[in-house]
Structure formats: C-alpha cells, structure tokens
Coordinates of C-alpha atoms in Angstrom, one line a residue:
Chain S
M265 CA -10.3 6.4 -123.1
T266 CA -12.4 3.8 -121.6
L267 CA -12.6 6.1 -118.6
L268 CA -14.1 9.1 -120.9
A269 CA -16.6 6.3 -122.2
D270 CA -17.6 4.9 -118.7
V271 CA -18.1 8.8 -117.4
W272 CA -20.6 9.5 -120.3
Y273 CA -22.9 6.6 -119.8
V274 CA -22.9 7.4 -116.0
A275 CA -23.5 11.0 -117.4
W276 CA -26.1 9.6 -119.7
R277 CA -28.5 8.0 -117.4
E278 CA -28.5 11.2 -114.9
L279 CA -29.3 13.6 -118.6
I280 CA -32.0 10.7 -119.5
K281 CA -33.8 11.2 -116.6
F282 CA -33.0 15.0 -116.2
F283 CA -35.1 15.4 -119.6
R284 CA -37.4 13.0 -118.5
A285 CA -38.8 14.9 -115.4
R286 CA -40.7 17.2 -117.0
V287 CA -42.2 18.9 -114.1
R288 CA -38.3 19.6 -112.8
L289 CA -37.5 20.9 -116.1
I290 CA -40.5 23.4 -116.5
M291 CA -39.3 24.7 -112.9
T292 CA -36.1 25.6 -114.2
V293 CA -37.5 27.7 -116.8
I294 CA -40.2 29.5 -114.5
Q295 CA -37.5 29.8 -111.6
P296 CA -35.5 32.4 -113.6
V297 CA -38.1 33.8 -115.0
I298 CA -39.7 34.8 -111.9
W299 CA -36.6 35.8 -110.5
L300 CA -35.6 38.0 -113.3
G301 CA -39.0 39.2 -114.1
L302 CA -40.6 39.9 -110.5
M303 CA -37.5 40.5 -108.4
G304 CA -35.5 42.3 -111.5
N305 CA -38.8 44.7 -111.7
M306 CA -39.0 45.6 -108.5
M307 CA -35.6 46.4 -107.5
Q308 CA -35.5 48.4 -110.9
G309 CA -36.3 51.4 -108.9
L310 CA -33.1 51.1 -107.0
T311 CA -31.3 51.7 -109.6
Q312 CA -32.5 54.8 -111.2
N313 CA -31.0 56.2 -108.0
P314 CA -27.6 57.4 -109.5
M315 CA -25.7 56.8 -106.3
A316 CA -27.1 53.2 -106.1
A317 CA -26.6 52.8 -109.7
Q318 CA -22.9 53.8 -109.4
M319 CA -22.7 50.9 -106.3
F320 CA -24.6 48.5 -109.1
G321 CA -22.5 49.3 -111.7
T322 CA -25.0 49.6 -114.2
E323 CA -28.6 51.4 -114.4
N324 CA -30.0 48.2 -115.6
Y325 CA -30.5 46.4 -112.4
L326 CA -31.8 43.2 -114.2
A327 CA -28.0 43.2 -115.8
F328 CA -26.5 43.1 -112.4
M329 CA -29.0 40.4 -111.2
T330 CA -28.4 38.3 -114.0
P331 CA -25.1 36.6 -112.9
G332 CA -26.5 36.0 -109.8
I333 CA -29.4 34.2 -110.7
I334 CA -27.4 32.4 -113.0
L335 CA -25.2 31.0 -110.0
M336 CA -27.8 30.6 -107.7
T337 CA -29.5 28.4 -110.3
V338 CA -26.0 26.3 -110.6
L339 CA -25.8 26.5 -107.2
F340 CA -29.1 25.4 -106.2
G341 CA -28.8 22.6 -108.8
G342 CA -25.2 21.3 -108.2
V343 CA -25.6 20.3 -104.3
F344 CA -28.0 17.8 -105.2
A345 CA -25.7 15.7 -107.3
G346 CA -24.9 13.7 -103.8
M347 CA -28.5 12.6 -103.4
S348 CA -28.4 10.5 -106.9
I349 CA -25.2 8.7 -105.3
V350 CA -26.9 8.1 -101.8
W351 CA -30.5 6.8 -104.2
D352 CA -28.0 3.9 -106.0
R353 CA -26.6 3.1 -103.0
R354 CA -29.9 2.5 -101.3
I355 CA -31.4 1.1 -105.1
G356 CA -28.4 -1.4 -105.3
Y357 CA -27.7 0.5 -108.2
L358 CA -24.0 1.4 -107.1
E359 CA -23.1 -2.3 -106.3
K360 CA -24.2 -3.0 -109.9
L361 CA -21.9 -0.2 -111.0
M362 CA -19.2 -1.4 -109.1
A363 CA -19.6 -5.2 -110.2
A364 CA -19.1 -3.9 -113.5
P365 CA -15.0 -3.6 -114.6
I366 CA -15.3 0.2 -115.1
S367 CA -13.1 2.6 -112.9
R368 CA -14.3 3.1 -109.6
A369 CA -13.5 7.6 -110.3
A370 CA -15.9 7.4 -113.4
I371 CA -18.7 7.2 -111.3
P372 CA -18.5 10.5 -109.6
F373 CA -17.2 11.9 -112.5
G374 CA -20.0 11.1 -114.6
K375 CA -22.5 12.5 -112.0
M376 CA -20.2 15.7 -111.7
L377 CA -20.4 15.9 -115.7
A378 CA -24.0 15.3 -115.7
A379 CA -24.5 18.2 -112.9
A380 CA -22.3 20.3 -115.2
I381 CA -24.3 20.0 -118.3
Q382 CA -27.6 20.5 -116.8
S383 CA -26.2 23.6 -115.2
G384 CA -25.3 24.4 -118.9
I385 CA -28.5 23.9 -120.3
Q386 CA -30.2 25.8 -117.5
V387 CA -27.8 28.8 -117.6
L388 CA -28.4 29.1 -121.4
I389 CA -32.3 29.4 -120.8
I390 CA -31.7 31.9 -117.9
V391 CA -29.5 33.8 -120.9
L392 CA -32.2 33.8 -123.3
I393 CA -34.9 34.7 -120.7
A394 CA -32.5 37.6 -119.8
S395 CA -32.2 38.9 -123.4
A396 CA -35.8 38.5 -123.5
L397 CA -36.3 40.8 -121.0
G398 CA -33.8 43.4 -122.1
V399 CA -30.3 42.7 -120.7
R400 CA -27.3 43.2 -123.0
F401 CA -24.4 40.9 -122.6
A402 CA -21.3 43.6 -123.3
A403 CA -19.0 41.0 -124.2
G404 CA -21.6 38.9 -126.7
L405 CA -21.6 35.2 -127.8
G406 CA -18.2 34.9 -127.3
G407 CA -19.1 36.3 -123.8
V408 CA -22.3 34.1 -123.1
V409 CA -19.8 30.9 -123.9
V410 CA -17.4 32.2 -121.4
I411 CA -20.3 32.5 -119.0
L412 CA -21.5 29.1 -119.6
A413 CA -18.2 27.6 -118.9
V414 CA -17.7 29.2 -115.8
A415 CA -21.2 28.6 -114.8
M416 CA -19.9 24.9 -115.3
C417 CA -16.9 24.6 -113.7
F418 CA -18.9 26.3 -110.6
S419 CA -21.3 23.4 -111.1
L420 CA -18.3 21.1 -110.4
I421 CA -17.3 22.7 -107.4
L422 CA -20.7 22.4 -105.8
S423 CA -21.4 18.7 -107.4
G424 CA -18.3 17.8 -106.1
L425 CA -18.7 19.0 -102.4
S426 CA -22.4 17.3 -102.3
L427 CA -20.5 14.7 -103.7
T428 CA -17.8 14.2 -101.2
L429 CA -20.4 14.5 -98.5
A430 CA -22.9 12.1 -100.2
A431 CA -19.7 9.4 -99.5
T432 CA -19.8 9.6 -95.8
I433 CA -23.4 10.5 -95.1
K434 CA -25.5 7.8 -96.4
V435 CA -28.5 8.8 -95.3
Q436 CA -30.9 11.2 -97.8
E437 CA -32.6 13.2 -95.4
T438 CA -29.0 14.4 -93.4
L439 CA -27.8 15.2 -96.6
M440 CA -30.2 17.4 -97.7
A441 CA -30.2 19.2 -94.3
I442 CA -26.3 20.0 -94.5
V443 CA -26.7 20.7 -98.1
N444 CA -29.5 23.2 -97.2
F445 CA -27.4 24.4 -94.7
L446 CA -24.4 25.3 -96.8
T447 CA -25.9 26.9 -99.9
M448 CA -28.3 29.8 -98.1
P449 CA -25.2 31.3 -96.4
L450 CA -22.9 30.6 -99.7
M451 CA -25.6 32.8 -101.7
F452 CA -26.1 35.4 -99.0
T453 CA -22.3 35.9 -97.9
S454 CA -21.7 36.2 -101.9
N455 CA -22.2 39.5 -104.0
A456 CA -24.1 37.4 -106.4
L457 CA -27.4 39.6 -105.6
F458 CA -26.0 42.7 -103.5
P459 CA -22.5 44.6 -104.6
K460 CA -19.8 44.5 -101.9
E461 CA -19.9 48.0 -101.6
A462 CA -23.6 48.4 -99.9
M463 CA -22.2 45.7 -97.4
P464 CA -21.1 46.0 -93.7
G465 CA -17.4 45.6 -93.5
W466 CA -17.1 42.3 -91.8
L467 CA -19.9 40.8 -94.6
A468 CA -17.8 42.1 -97.6
A469 CA -14.7 40.4 -96.2
I470 CA -16.3 36.8 -96.4
A471 CA -17.6 38.4 -99.6
S472 CA -14.6 38.7 -100.8
V473 CA -13.5 35.1 -100.2
N474 CA -16.7 33.4 -100.8
P475 CA -16.0 31.1 -104.0
V476 CA -19.7 32.2 -105.1
S477 CA -18.2 36.1 -105.5
H478 CA -15.6 34.7 -107.6
A479 CA -17.4 32.7 -109.8
V480 CA -19.8 36.0 -110.1
A481 CA -16.9 38.3 -110.9
P482 CA -16.3 37.4 -114.4
L483 CA -20.4 36.9 -115.3
R484 CA -20.5 40.2 -114.3
E485 CA -17.6 41.6 -116.1
L486 CA -18.8 40.2 -119.1
T487 CA -22.2 40.6 -118.9
I488 CA -21.8 44.4 -117.7
S489 CA -18.7 46.0 -119.2
G490 CA -17.3 43.5 -121.7
W491 CA -13.6 41.6 -122.2
N492 CA -11.2 42.3 -119.2
W493 CA -8.9 39.7 -118.8
A494 CA -6.9 41.2 -116.5
G495 CA -9.6 42.0 -114.3
M496 CA -11.0 38.3 -114.4
A497 CA -8.4 36.0 -114.5
P498 CA -7.8 36.1 -110.5
S499 CA -11.1 35.1 -110.0
L500 CA -11.4 32.7 -113.4
G501 CA -8.3 31.1 -111.7
V502 CA -9.8 30.6 -108.4
V503 CA -12.9 29.0 -109.9
V504 CA -10.9 26.5 -112.5
G505 CA -9.0 25.7 -109.4
L506 CA -11.6 24.8 -107.3
A507 CA -13.4 22.8 -109.9
I508 CA -10.0 20.7 -110.2
V509 CA -9.7 20.3 -106.1
F510 CA -13.1 19.5 -106.2
L511 CA -13.0 16.8 -108.8
A512 CA -10.1 15.4 -107.2
V513 CA -11.5 15.5 -103.5
A514 CA -14.8 13.6 -104.6
Q515 CA -13.5 11.1 -106.7
F516 CA -11.1 10.3 -103.2
A517 CA -13.7 10.4 -100.7
F518 CA -16.0 7.9 -102.8
R519 CA -13.2 5.7 -103.2
R520 CA -12.4 5.3 -99.2
A521 CA -16.4 4.9 -99.1
T522 CA -16.1 2.4 -101.3
A523 CA -13.3 0.2 -100.1
E524 CA -14.2 -2.2 -98.5
Chain C
M138 CA -14.4 -31.5 -114.3
K139 CA -12.7 -28.4 -114.7
N140 CA -12.9 -25.9 -111.5
V141 CA -13.8 -22.1 -112.5
I142 CA -14.5 -20.9 -108.3
E143 CA -11.6 -22.0 -105.9
V144 CA -12.1 -20.2 -102.8
E145 CA -9.4 -21.4 -100.1
E146 CA -9.0 -20.0 -96.7
L147 CA -11.3 -17.5 -97.2
T148 CA -12.2 -15.1 -94.4
K149 CA -13.9 -11.6 -94.4
I150 CA -13.8 -9.6 -91.1
Y151 CA -15.6 -6.2 -91.6
H152 CA -14.4 -2.8 -89.7
D153 CA -16.8 -3.3 -86.9
N154 CA -14.7 -6.8 -86.1
L155 CA -17.9 -8.3 -87.2
V156 CA -16.5 -12.3 -88.5
A157 CA -19.0 -12.8 -91.8
V158 CA -16.6 -15.5 -93.0
D159 CA -14.5 -17.6 -91.0
D160 CA -12.1 -19.9 -92.9
I161 CA -14.0 -21.4 -95.6
S162 CA -12.7 -23.1 -98.5
F163 CA -15.1 -24.9 -101.5
S164 CA -14.7 -25.1 -105.2
V165 CA -17.2 -24.8 -108.1
G166 CA -16.8 -27.1 -111.1
E167 CA -17.8 -26.0 -115.1
G168 CA -21.4 -25.9 -115.7
E169 CA -22.0 -26.7 -112.5
I170 CA -25.1 -25.6 -110.5
F171 CA -23.9 -24.6 -106.6
G172 CA -26.2 -23.9 -104.2
F173 CA -25.3 -21.6 -100.9
L174 CA -27.7 -22.5 -98.3
G175 CA -27.8 -20.5 -94.8
P176 CA -29.4 -18.2 -92.5
N177 CA -29.7 -14.8 -92.6
G178 CA -26.3 -13.3 -91.7
A179 CA -24.5 -16.7 -92.0
G180 CA -21.9 -15.4 -94.5
K181 CA -23.5 -16.1 -98.2
S182 CA -23.7 -12.7 -99.8
T183 CA -20.0 -11.6 -98.0
T184 CA -18.7 -14.9 -99.8
I185 CA -20.2 -13.9 -103.3
K186 CA -18.8 -10.1 -102.8
C187 CA -15.4 -11.3 -102.1
V188 CA -15.6 -13.7 -105.3
I189 CA -16.9 -11.2 -107.9
G190 CA -14.7 -8.3 -106.6
L191 CA -17.4 -6.2 -104.5
L192 CA -15.4 -6.8 -101.0
R193 CA -11.9 -7.2 -100.6
P194 CA -11.2 -10.5 -98.4
T195 CA -9.8 -10.3 -94.9
Q196 CA -7.4 -13.2 -96.0
G197 CA -7.7 -16.1 -98.4
R198 CA -7.3 -16.9 -102.0
I199 CA -10.0 -16.5 -104.5
R200 CA -9.3 -17.9 -108.3
V201 CA -12.1 -17.9 -110.6
H202 CA -11.3 -19.2 -114.3
G203 CA -7.8 -19.3 -112.9
V204 CA -7.6 -15.9 -112.5
D205 CA -6.7 -14.3 -109.0
A206 CA -9.7 -12.3 -108.2
I207 CA -8.0 -10.5 -105.3
H208 CA -5.5 -9.2 -107.4
H209 CA -7.0 -9.0 -111.1
P210 CA -10.8 -8.0 -110.3
G211 CA -11.2 -6.1 -113.6
T212 CA -10.5 -9.4 -115.6
V213 CA -12.6 -11.5 -113.1
K214 CA -15.2 -9.2 -113.2
R215 CA -16.0 -9.5 -117.3
Y216 CA -16.4 -13.7 -116.6
I217 CA -19.0 -12.9 -114.1
G218 CA -22.9 -11.9 -114.4
Y219 CA -24.3 -10.9 -110.8
A220 CA -27.7 -10.2 -109.8
A221 CA -28.2 -9.1 -106.4
Q222 CA -30.9 -10.0 -103.5
E223 CA -32.3 -6.9 -104.1
T224 CA -33.1 -5.9 -107.9
A225 CA -31.2 -3.0 -108.7
I226 CA -32.9 -1.6 -111.1
D227 CA -33.2 2.0 -112.2
D228 CA -36.7 2.5 -112.2
R229 CA -36.7 5.8 -114.0
L230 CA -35.3 4.0 -116.8
T231 CA -37.0 2.1 -119.5
G232 CA -36.0 -1.5 -119.8
W233 CA -34.0 -1.2 -122.6
E234 CA -32.0 1.5 -121.0
N235 CA -31.5 -0.3 -118.3
L236 CA -29.7 -3.1 -120.7
Y237 CA -28.1 -0.5 -122.7
L238 CA -26.2 1.0 -120.0
Q239 CA -24.7 -2.6 -118.5
G240 CA -23.7 -3.3 -122.1
R241 CA -21.7 -0.3 -122.2
F242 CA -20.5 -0.5 -119.0
F243 CA -19.0 -3.9 -120.0
H244 CA -17.3 -2.4 -122.9
L245 CA -19.7 -3.7 -125.4
S246 CA -19.7 -2.2 -128.9
R247 CA -23.2 -0.8 -129.8
E248 CA -23.9 -3.2 -132.4
E249 CA -23.2 -6.4 -129.4
V250 CA -25.7 -4.4 -127.2
L251 CA -28.6 -4.2 -129.8
T252 CA -28.0 -7.7 -130.9
R253 CA -27.7 -9.5 -127.7
G254 CA -30.0 -7.7 -126.1
R255 CA -32.9 -8.3 -128.0
E256 CA -31.8 -12.0 -127.8
I257 CA -31.9 -12.0 -124.1
L258 CA -35.1 -9.9 -123.8
E259 CA -36.9 -12.1 -125.9
L260 CA -35.9 -15.4 -124.0
F261 CA -36.5 -13.6 -120.9
G262 CA -40.2 -12.7 -122.7
L263 CA -39.2 -8.6 -122.1
W264 CA -38.9 -7.6 -125.7
E265 CA -42.4 -6.1 -126.0
R266 CA -42.1 -4.3 -123.1
R267 CA -38.7 -3.2 -123.3
G268 CA -39.7 1.0 -124.2
D269 CA -41.7 1.2 -120.5
L270 CA -40.7 2.6 -117.7
T271 CA -39.4 -0.2 -115.4
E272 CA -41.7 1.7 -112.5
T273 CA -44.2 0.1 -114.3
Y274 CA -43.0 -3.7 -114.5
S275 CA -44.2 -5.9 -112.0
G276 CA -41.9 -7.9 -109.1
G277 CA -41.3 -11.2 -111.4
M278 CA -40.6 -8.8 -114.3
L279 CA -38.0 -6.8 -112.4
K280 CA -36.5 -9.9 -111.4
R281 CA -36.3 -11.6 -115.1
L282 CA -35.0 -8.0 -116.3
D283 CA -32.2 -7.8 -113.4
I284 CA -31.2 -11.7 -114.5
A285 CA -31.4 -10.7 -118.2
I286 CA -29.0 -7.4 -117.6
A287 CA -26.6 -9.8 -115.8
L288 CA -26.2 -11.6 -118.9
I289 CA -25.5 -8.7 -121.3
H290 CA -22.1 -9.5 -121.3
R291 CA -22.4 -13.5 -121.7
P292 CA -20.2 -14.2 -118.6
R293 CA -18.7 -17.7 -117.8
I294 CA -20.2 -18.3 -114.4
L295 CA -23.9 -16.2 -113.0
F296 CA -24.2 -15.3 -109.4
L297 CA -27.7 -15.0 -108.4
D298 CA -28.2 -14.1 -104.7
E299 CA -31.6 -15.1 -103.9
P300 CA -33.1 -15.2 -107.7
T301 CA -36.8 -16.1 -106.4
L302 CA -36.9 -14.9 -102.8
G303 CA -40.7 -12.9 -102.9
L304 CA -41.8 -14.1 -106.3
D305 CA -44.9 -15.9 -106.8
V306 CA -45.5 -19.8 -107.3
Q307 CA -45.4 -19.3 -111.3
T308 CA -42.7 -16.9 -111.8
R309 CA -40.4 -18.6 -109.6
A310 CA -41.1 -22.0 -111.7
V311 CA -40.0 -19.4 -115.2
I312 CA -37.3 -18.6 -113.3
W313 CA -35.9 -21.9 -112.6
D314 CA -36.3 -22.8 -116.2
Y315 CA -34.6 -20.0 -117.3
I316 CA -31.3 -21.0 -115.3
Q317 CA -31.5 -24.5 -116.2
K318 CA -31.6 -23.5 -120.0
L319 CA -28.7 -21.2 -119.1
R320 CA -26.7 -24.1 -117.9
T321 CA -27.8 -26.9 -120.5
E322 CA -27.8 -24.5 -123.6
H323 CA -24.7 -21.8 -122.7
E324 CA -23.1 -24.6 -120.5
M325 CA -22.7 -21.5 -118.3
T326 CA -21.7 -22.4 -114.1
I327 CA -24.5 -21.0 -111.5
F328 CA -23.8 -20.0 -108.0
L329 CA -27.3 -19.1 -106.2
T330 CA -28.2 -18.8 -103.1
T331 CA -31.3 -19.2 -101.6
H332 CA -33.8 -19.8 -98.9
Y333 CA -36.2 -22.2 -100.4
M334 CA -34.8 -26.1 -100.0
E335 CA -37.2 -27.3 -102.6
E336 CA -35.8 -25.1 -105.0
A337 CA -31.9 -26.0 -103.8
D338 CA -33.4 -29.6 -104.3
A339 CA -34.6 -29.5 -107.5
L340 CA -31.8 -27.3 -109.3
C341 CA -28.4 -27.6 -107.3
D342 CA -26.1 -30.1 -108.4
R343 CA -24.0 -29.5 -105.3
V344 CA -25.2 -27.2 -102.1
A345 CA -23.0 -25.8 -99.3
I346 CA -24.9 -25.2 -95.8
I347 CA -23.1 -22.3 -94.2
D348 CA -23.9 -21.1 -91.2
H349 CA -21.6 -18.5 -88.4
G350 CA -19.7 -18.0 -91.2
K351 CA -18.5 -21.5 -91.8
I352 CA -19.2 -24.6 -93.9
A353 CA -21.1 -26.9 -92.4
A354 CA -22.0 -29.3 -95.1
L355 CA -21.1 -29.8 -98.8
D356 CA -22.0 -32.4 -100.8
R357 CA -25.3 -33.5 -103.8
P358 CA -28.8 -33.0 -102.1
G359 CA -29.3 -36.3 -102.2
A360 CA -25.9 -37.7 -100.2
L361 CA -26.6 -34.7 -97.5
K362 CA -30.3 -36.2 -97.4
A363 CA -28.7 -39.9 -97.0
Q364 CA -26.3 -38.5 -94.8
I365 CA -28.6 -37.3 -91.9
G366 CA -30.5 -40.5 -91.6
G367 CA -33.1 -42.8 -93.6
D368 CA -36.8 -42.7 -94.8
V369 CA -39.1 -43.4 -92.9
I370 CA -42.3 -45.7 -93.3
T371 CA -45.4 -45.5 -91.1
V372 CA -47.5 -48.2 -91.4
R373 CA -50.9 -48.9 -89.8
F374 CA -52.0 -52.7 -89.4
L375 CA -55.6 -53.8 -89.5
D376 CA -55.0 -56.7 -86.9
S377 CA -53.0 -57.3 -83.9
G378 CA -52.3 -60.0 -81.7
P379 CA -49.4 -62.6 -82.1
A380 CA -49.5 -62.5 -86.0
T381 CA -48.5 -58.9 -85.9
L382 CA -45.9 -59.2 -83.4
S383 CA -44.4 -61.8 -85.0
L384 CA -44.5 -60.1 -88.2
V385 CA -42.9 -57.1 -86.5
E386 CA -40.0 -59.1 -85.0
T387 CA -39.6 -60.2 -88.4
I388 CA -39.1 -56.6 -90.2
R389 CA -36.9 -55.6 -87.3
S390 CA -34.6 -58.9 -88.3
L391 CA -34.4 -57.2 -92.2
P392 CA -30.6 -55.2 -93.2
E393 CA -31.9 -52.4 -94.2
I394 CA -33.8 -51.3 -91.0
V395 CA -32.2 -49.0 -88.3
E396 CA -35.3 -49.3 -86.0
V397 CA -39.0 -50.3 -85.3
S398 CA -41.0 -48.4 -82.7
Q399 CA -44.9 -49.4 -82.2
G400 CA -46.9 -46.2 -81.4
E401 CA -50.0 -46.4 -78.7
D402 CA -52.0 -45.3 -81.5
G403 CA -51.5 -49.0 -83.4
I404 CA -48.8 -46.9 -85.5
T405 CA -45.5 -48.8 -86.4
R406 CA -42.8 -46.5 -87.4
I407 CA -39.6 -48.2 -89.3
V408 CA -36.8 -46.3 -89.7
V409 CA -34.5 -47.6 -92.7
R410 CA -31.1 -46.4 -93.7
Q411 CA -32.0 -45.9 -97.1
H412 CA -33.9 -46.7 -100.2
G413 CA -37.4 -47.4 -98.2
D414 CA -39.3 -47.4 -101.3
R415 CA -37.9 -50.7 -102.1
V416 CA -38.6 -52.0 -98.7
I417 CA -42.0 -51.6 -99.1
P418 CA -43.0 -54.2 -101.3
E419 CA -40.9 -56.5 -99.0
L420 CA -43.4 -55.1 -96.0
F421 CA -46.2 -56.3 -98.4
S422 CA -44.9 -60.0 -98.8
L423 CA -44.2 -60.5 -95.0
A424 CA -47.4 -58.8 -94.3
I425 CA -49.5 -61.7 -96.3
H426 CA -47.2 -64.1 -95.2
H427 CA -48.0 -63.5 -92.1
G428 CA -51.6 -63.0 -92.7
V429 CA -51.6 -59.1 -91.4
R430 CA -53.6 -56.9 -93.6
I431 CA -52.3 -53.0 -94.0
D432 CA -54.5 -50.4 -93.4
S433 CA -52.2 -47.6 -94.5
L434 CA -48.5 -47.2 -95.7
R435 CA -46.9 -43.9 -95.8
L436 CA -43.1 -43.5 -96.8
K437 CA -41.5 -39.9 -95.5
R438 CA -37.7 -39.4 -96.8
P439 CA -35.9 -36.8 -95.4
S440 CA -36.5 -33.3 -97.3
L441 CA -33.5 -31.1 -97.6
D442 CA -35.6 -28.7 -95.1
D443 CA -34.3 -31.3 -92.5
V444 CA -30.8 -31.4 -93.8
Y445 CA -30.9 -27.8 -93.4
L446 CA -32.3 -27.9 -90.1
H447 CA -29.9 -30.8 -88.9
F448 CA -27.0 -28.8 -89.5
T449 CA -28.0 -25.2 -88.9
G450 CA -30.0 -25.8 -85.7
R451 CA -32.8 -23.9 -85.5
D452 CA -35.7 -23.2 -88.0
I453 CA -36.3 -19.4 -87.1
R454 CA -32.5 -17.3 -86.3
E455 CA -34.0 -14.9 -84.8
E456 CA -36.3 -16.9 -82.1
G457 CA -33.7 -19.6 -81.6
G458 CA -30.5 -18.0 -81.4
S459 CA -28.4 -15.6 -78.7
R460 CA -29.2 -11.9 -78.6
E461 CA -25.6 -11.5 -80.3
E462 CA -26.7 -14.0 -83.1
L463 CA -29.7 -11.8 -83.6
H464 CA -27.5 -8.4 -83.4
R465 CA -24.9 -10.3 -86.2
A466 CA -27.3 -11.0 -88.8
R467 CA -29.1 -7.4 -88.4
R468 CA -25.7 -5.9 -88.7
A469 CA -25.3 -8.1 -91.6
Q470 CA -28.7 -7.3 -93.0
R471 CA -28.0 -3.9 -92.4
R472 CA -24.6 -3.9 -94.4
L473 CA -26.0 -5.2 -97.4
R474 CA -28.8 -2.3 -97.7
R475 CA -25.8 0.4 -97.0

C-alpha cells in the first residue's frame, strides 16, 4: 500500500506542475484543433473520392484521423517523461527522493502514472473537439472510455521507453535528440494518419509491426465501426502487454542506474 | 554519551577505481554537533551519502542508532534528515508543496504534515511565503526551506552538507542560530560539513579533518588548535639596550615559553605553549621591573584555519595539488552533480 501512496505522490508533483504550466495546457488544446480543424478539412476532399473512402473505411476523414491525432498527442507527450528524471537528477531532487524511505520503483512508476493521466486529459479534450467537429464515435460513451484506457496504456509504453533512456542518458539535450529521432519515424511508419492499403508494401510491412498501429487499430474500430472485440483483441493484447513490459523495463533500468 | 553514528573501517571505491573514502572510522555522540572539514573531493559528501544510505560502501560497517545502515537503509532513513550541498527544491512548486511532499514521502499522515509543517515554517520564518512558488525565493530562503524540509519527519540526526555555502553573513548567522536551537531544544545530533573554519569553530563540539579520503585529525576545535602549536605574542618595546636584553632573557627562562626571537624591526616574537593570555600580565610586571616601556603588544592564537592548513597542507587544492589530485577533485565534483 505504501508503494501505491509513494507512486501517487511522485505523480501528484508532476500533475501540479502540468496544470500550473498554463501555456502548455493551452497548447495541448490548440494543437488538436489545428490538426483536426485544418488538416482534417483539407483532407476531406480525399475521402469524397469513393475509392479512397473505401481505403480509409469511412467517408469522414476526420473520423479516420481522430485516433491518429489521439495517439500522436500521446506519443509526443509520453516521450518527454524521461526529461523530468534528468531534471530531477540535475537539481538534486532525485537524491532527496532516494534519501526518503520510499520504494525506489515508486519513482519511475509515479512518473509514468503522471504521463498516463496527462495523456488521458489531453485525449479527453481531443475527443470533445472531434465531437464538436462532427465525429460520431460509433461505440458510444463506453467506446470513449476504452479509447481513453488504450491511450493511457500507450502512454505507459512511451513514458517507460523514455524513462529507460533517461536512466542511462544523463544529458537533457542528448535525450531530446534521441527521443525526437524515435518519435517521427514511429509516427510515420504507422497507419495513424494514412491507411495501410495506401502504403507501398515495405512500409505496410513496417506499419503492421509498429506498436503505434496496434494502438490505433482498436481506437479506429471503436470510432468508425463500433464494438468488435474479436477484431480488437490481438492489438489490445499487444498494447497492454507492452505497457506491462515497459513498466518492468523502466523500473529495472532506473534501479540499475541508481545503484552505487 | 551514547553514540548515534558509528562508522568502522569505511571504504568507498567508485566504479572508475576512484578511492573516495579510504578506511575511515569515527563515531558521533548523541546531541553532538560534529563537523567534517576538508578540501573539495576529500570524501566528505561520499561519507555522508554512505551513512544515510544513498551510496553502498565498498567495505566497512555503519550503525545509526544501533541499526546496521548498510542492511537496513529503510529504517535508518527515518532517523535521518538530510539537506544536500545544493538545495534540492522544486522551483515550480510552492514552499508548502515542497514541504508537504517530503512529509508524505516519509509516510506522515496529512494531519501530521499540517501541524508540524506550520511549526517548522514558522520557526524558519517562511510561513508567510508558503504559498509562493519557490522560484521567487532568495538564496537564503531556499536554504532555510531546504533545512526545514529535512526536519519534517523529526529526525534524530540532521546531516547538513555545506549548509551556509554561498550565503551572506546575515543568513549564515540565522542558520547558525537554527542549528544551535535544534540541538538545545530538540536534542538533535547534527553532522555538518563546511568550508568555513570559523563556522566549525563556533558551532562544532568536535571536528574531523578529512583529506584524500582519510581522517587526518579528529578532536575538539580547541584541542586541535593547542595541538598544532602555541599562541604567539608580538611585542614592540620602546626602549632598547641592556635593560631590554636582560628582560628578553628573563622572559626566555619562563616555563611556558617555547621560543623568543627578536626581529630586525624591533619586534619581539614570543611563542607560548598555551594560554598566551595568561602570560601577558606577567610580561607587563617583568617589563616594569626591568624599567622597559612597552609600545604595543598583540596576542595571536592559532585559528582553525591554521589547524586545517597544518593537516591538509595547501590552501587551494587546485593550485597546490598535483595533476592527479586536480582530476580527482573534479571527478568527485562531477559525480555530485550528476
């Protein structure tokens, strides 16, 4: 139980700062508006073409794109979780945490929980904006809850990866460079913004193993077609499984990096 | 006096084979203010970090309040408050939030944090500013907050690594007051490191001088000063001639006097084994007896600075030390920042 309390207070600190950074909060709202409002409208012409509509699986490009935007936001948010550990190390806060009788695992877990909650909030905002722009979520309110859950699991994967890197890379700038190097290819080799059917074969092959695609699949299903457990199960399994793996990996990496 | 910290044959070798602490032993009594002095990279912070469970010693035994600190770091951490060299305050949080988090990390209940937190912040004069982001605090306020935070769980032993580094004289005086108050009112044991010798002299019951990872000297400041040599009295006589010469001879024959030398400038330098202040009246009466007038007289007692320099040898390590020592100090510094 104390582990859970420790995890919560590590997360609590991050969340206070998240809500306090107003500009950042506003940006998290503006960004999806721009993507959905501008990009979505621009691309609307594409799905009016029946051939393309078949590829996208919907005549509403916005509906196709919303899951992609959700994951992109989670992706770009989650990968920065590691930065806070680098920062804490720099200002000596990490040492202070470790001088307290808390479980060492609570530190990475708390940071990951904070990243997941932040992502959840951002996803909720995107869902609301998408609804206002005319996207009807086929699986209804329950579907939105599952979308949130999947997005948060996806956030655990990304923040876990980021924390694992941050455990060994102690320079903020280097971490930034590596994270940026990873996120863009992850995004564009997935089917988050374009259907696999429209991709050349080699790219489609990458896309089908890309974890981002696995996170997109259930989201798209719930947004466009509705409840289809059989279709979603494999991808859900991959996402939840990876989330658990990265909880363990981040924890292990952090323990190793702080053992001396 | 009961010992609350017992360190035996502690050695810490880092992964890169840097021997930071080399087989040191010492103990600290309950309610004592114990000072750790030494140049940068001497092993002060490493020793503290081993005792408080942040670093794993390569060898040796550490007991805090009778508990084995190496095998039960969790228990020991509850007895200990630690304020690091660099103030570790989250500047995007308010003073209260920083304090509250620390209380929760030490598993205090919400009510405990509320009552103790107010008590401590009032003591440190920070209660009025508790709701402000700490990025608006001055350096002195941050240091006070950092020490206040280290006290939230009512530790039995407080570790202060350079508590007054970079602070102005007023703030330093305030922090000295707090440290003394904590000892007298809360019977807390305080273990501090410092570069300010006058601070160690004024505050500490005992000091250890550490250099190259070894303890070079450990005693009460007064005893250490007595150990490295006596007080020096410098006198300028108004008269010269046979009377003065005979006076100097008489002084030389006094039992407490170690050495008397006369400079070209007419100044007589008298080295006294100890208690130079008690020799002065005798000098006056001897001078009157010999009919010699004294122009001026000055007593200089060895300071802890002299003691420190005696044991560590060089004033500035980077200038006096070898290349290897310079690297060693830099590496140790970097390690602290990492």
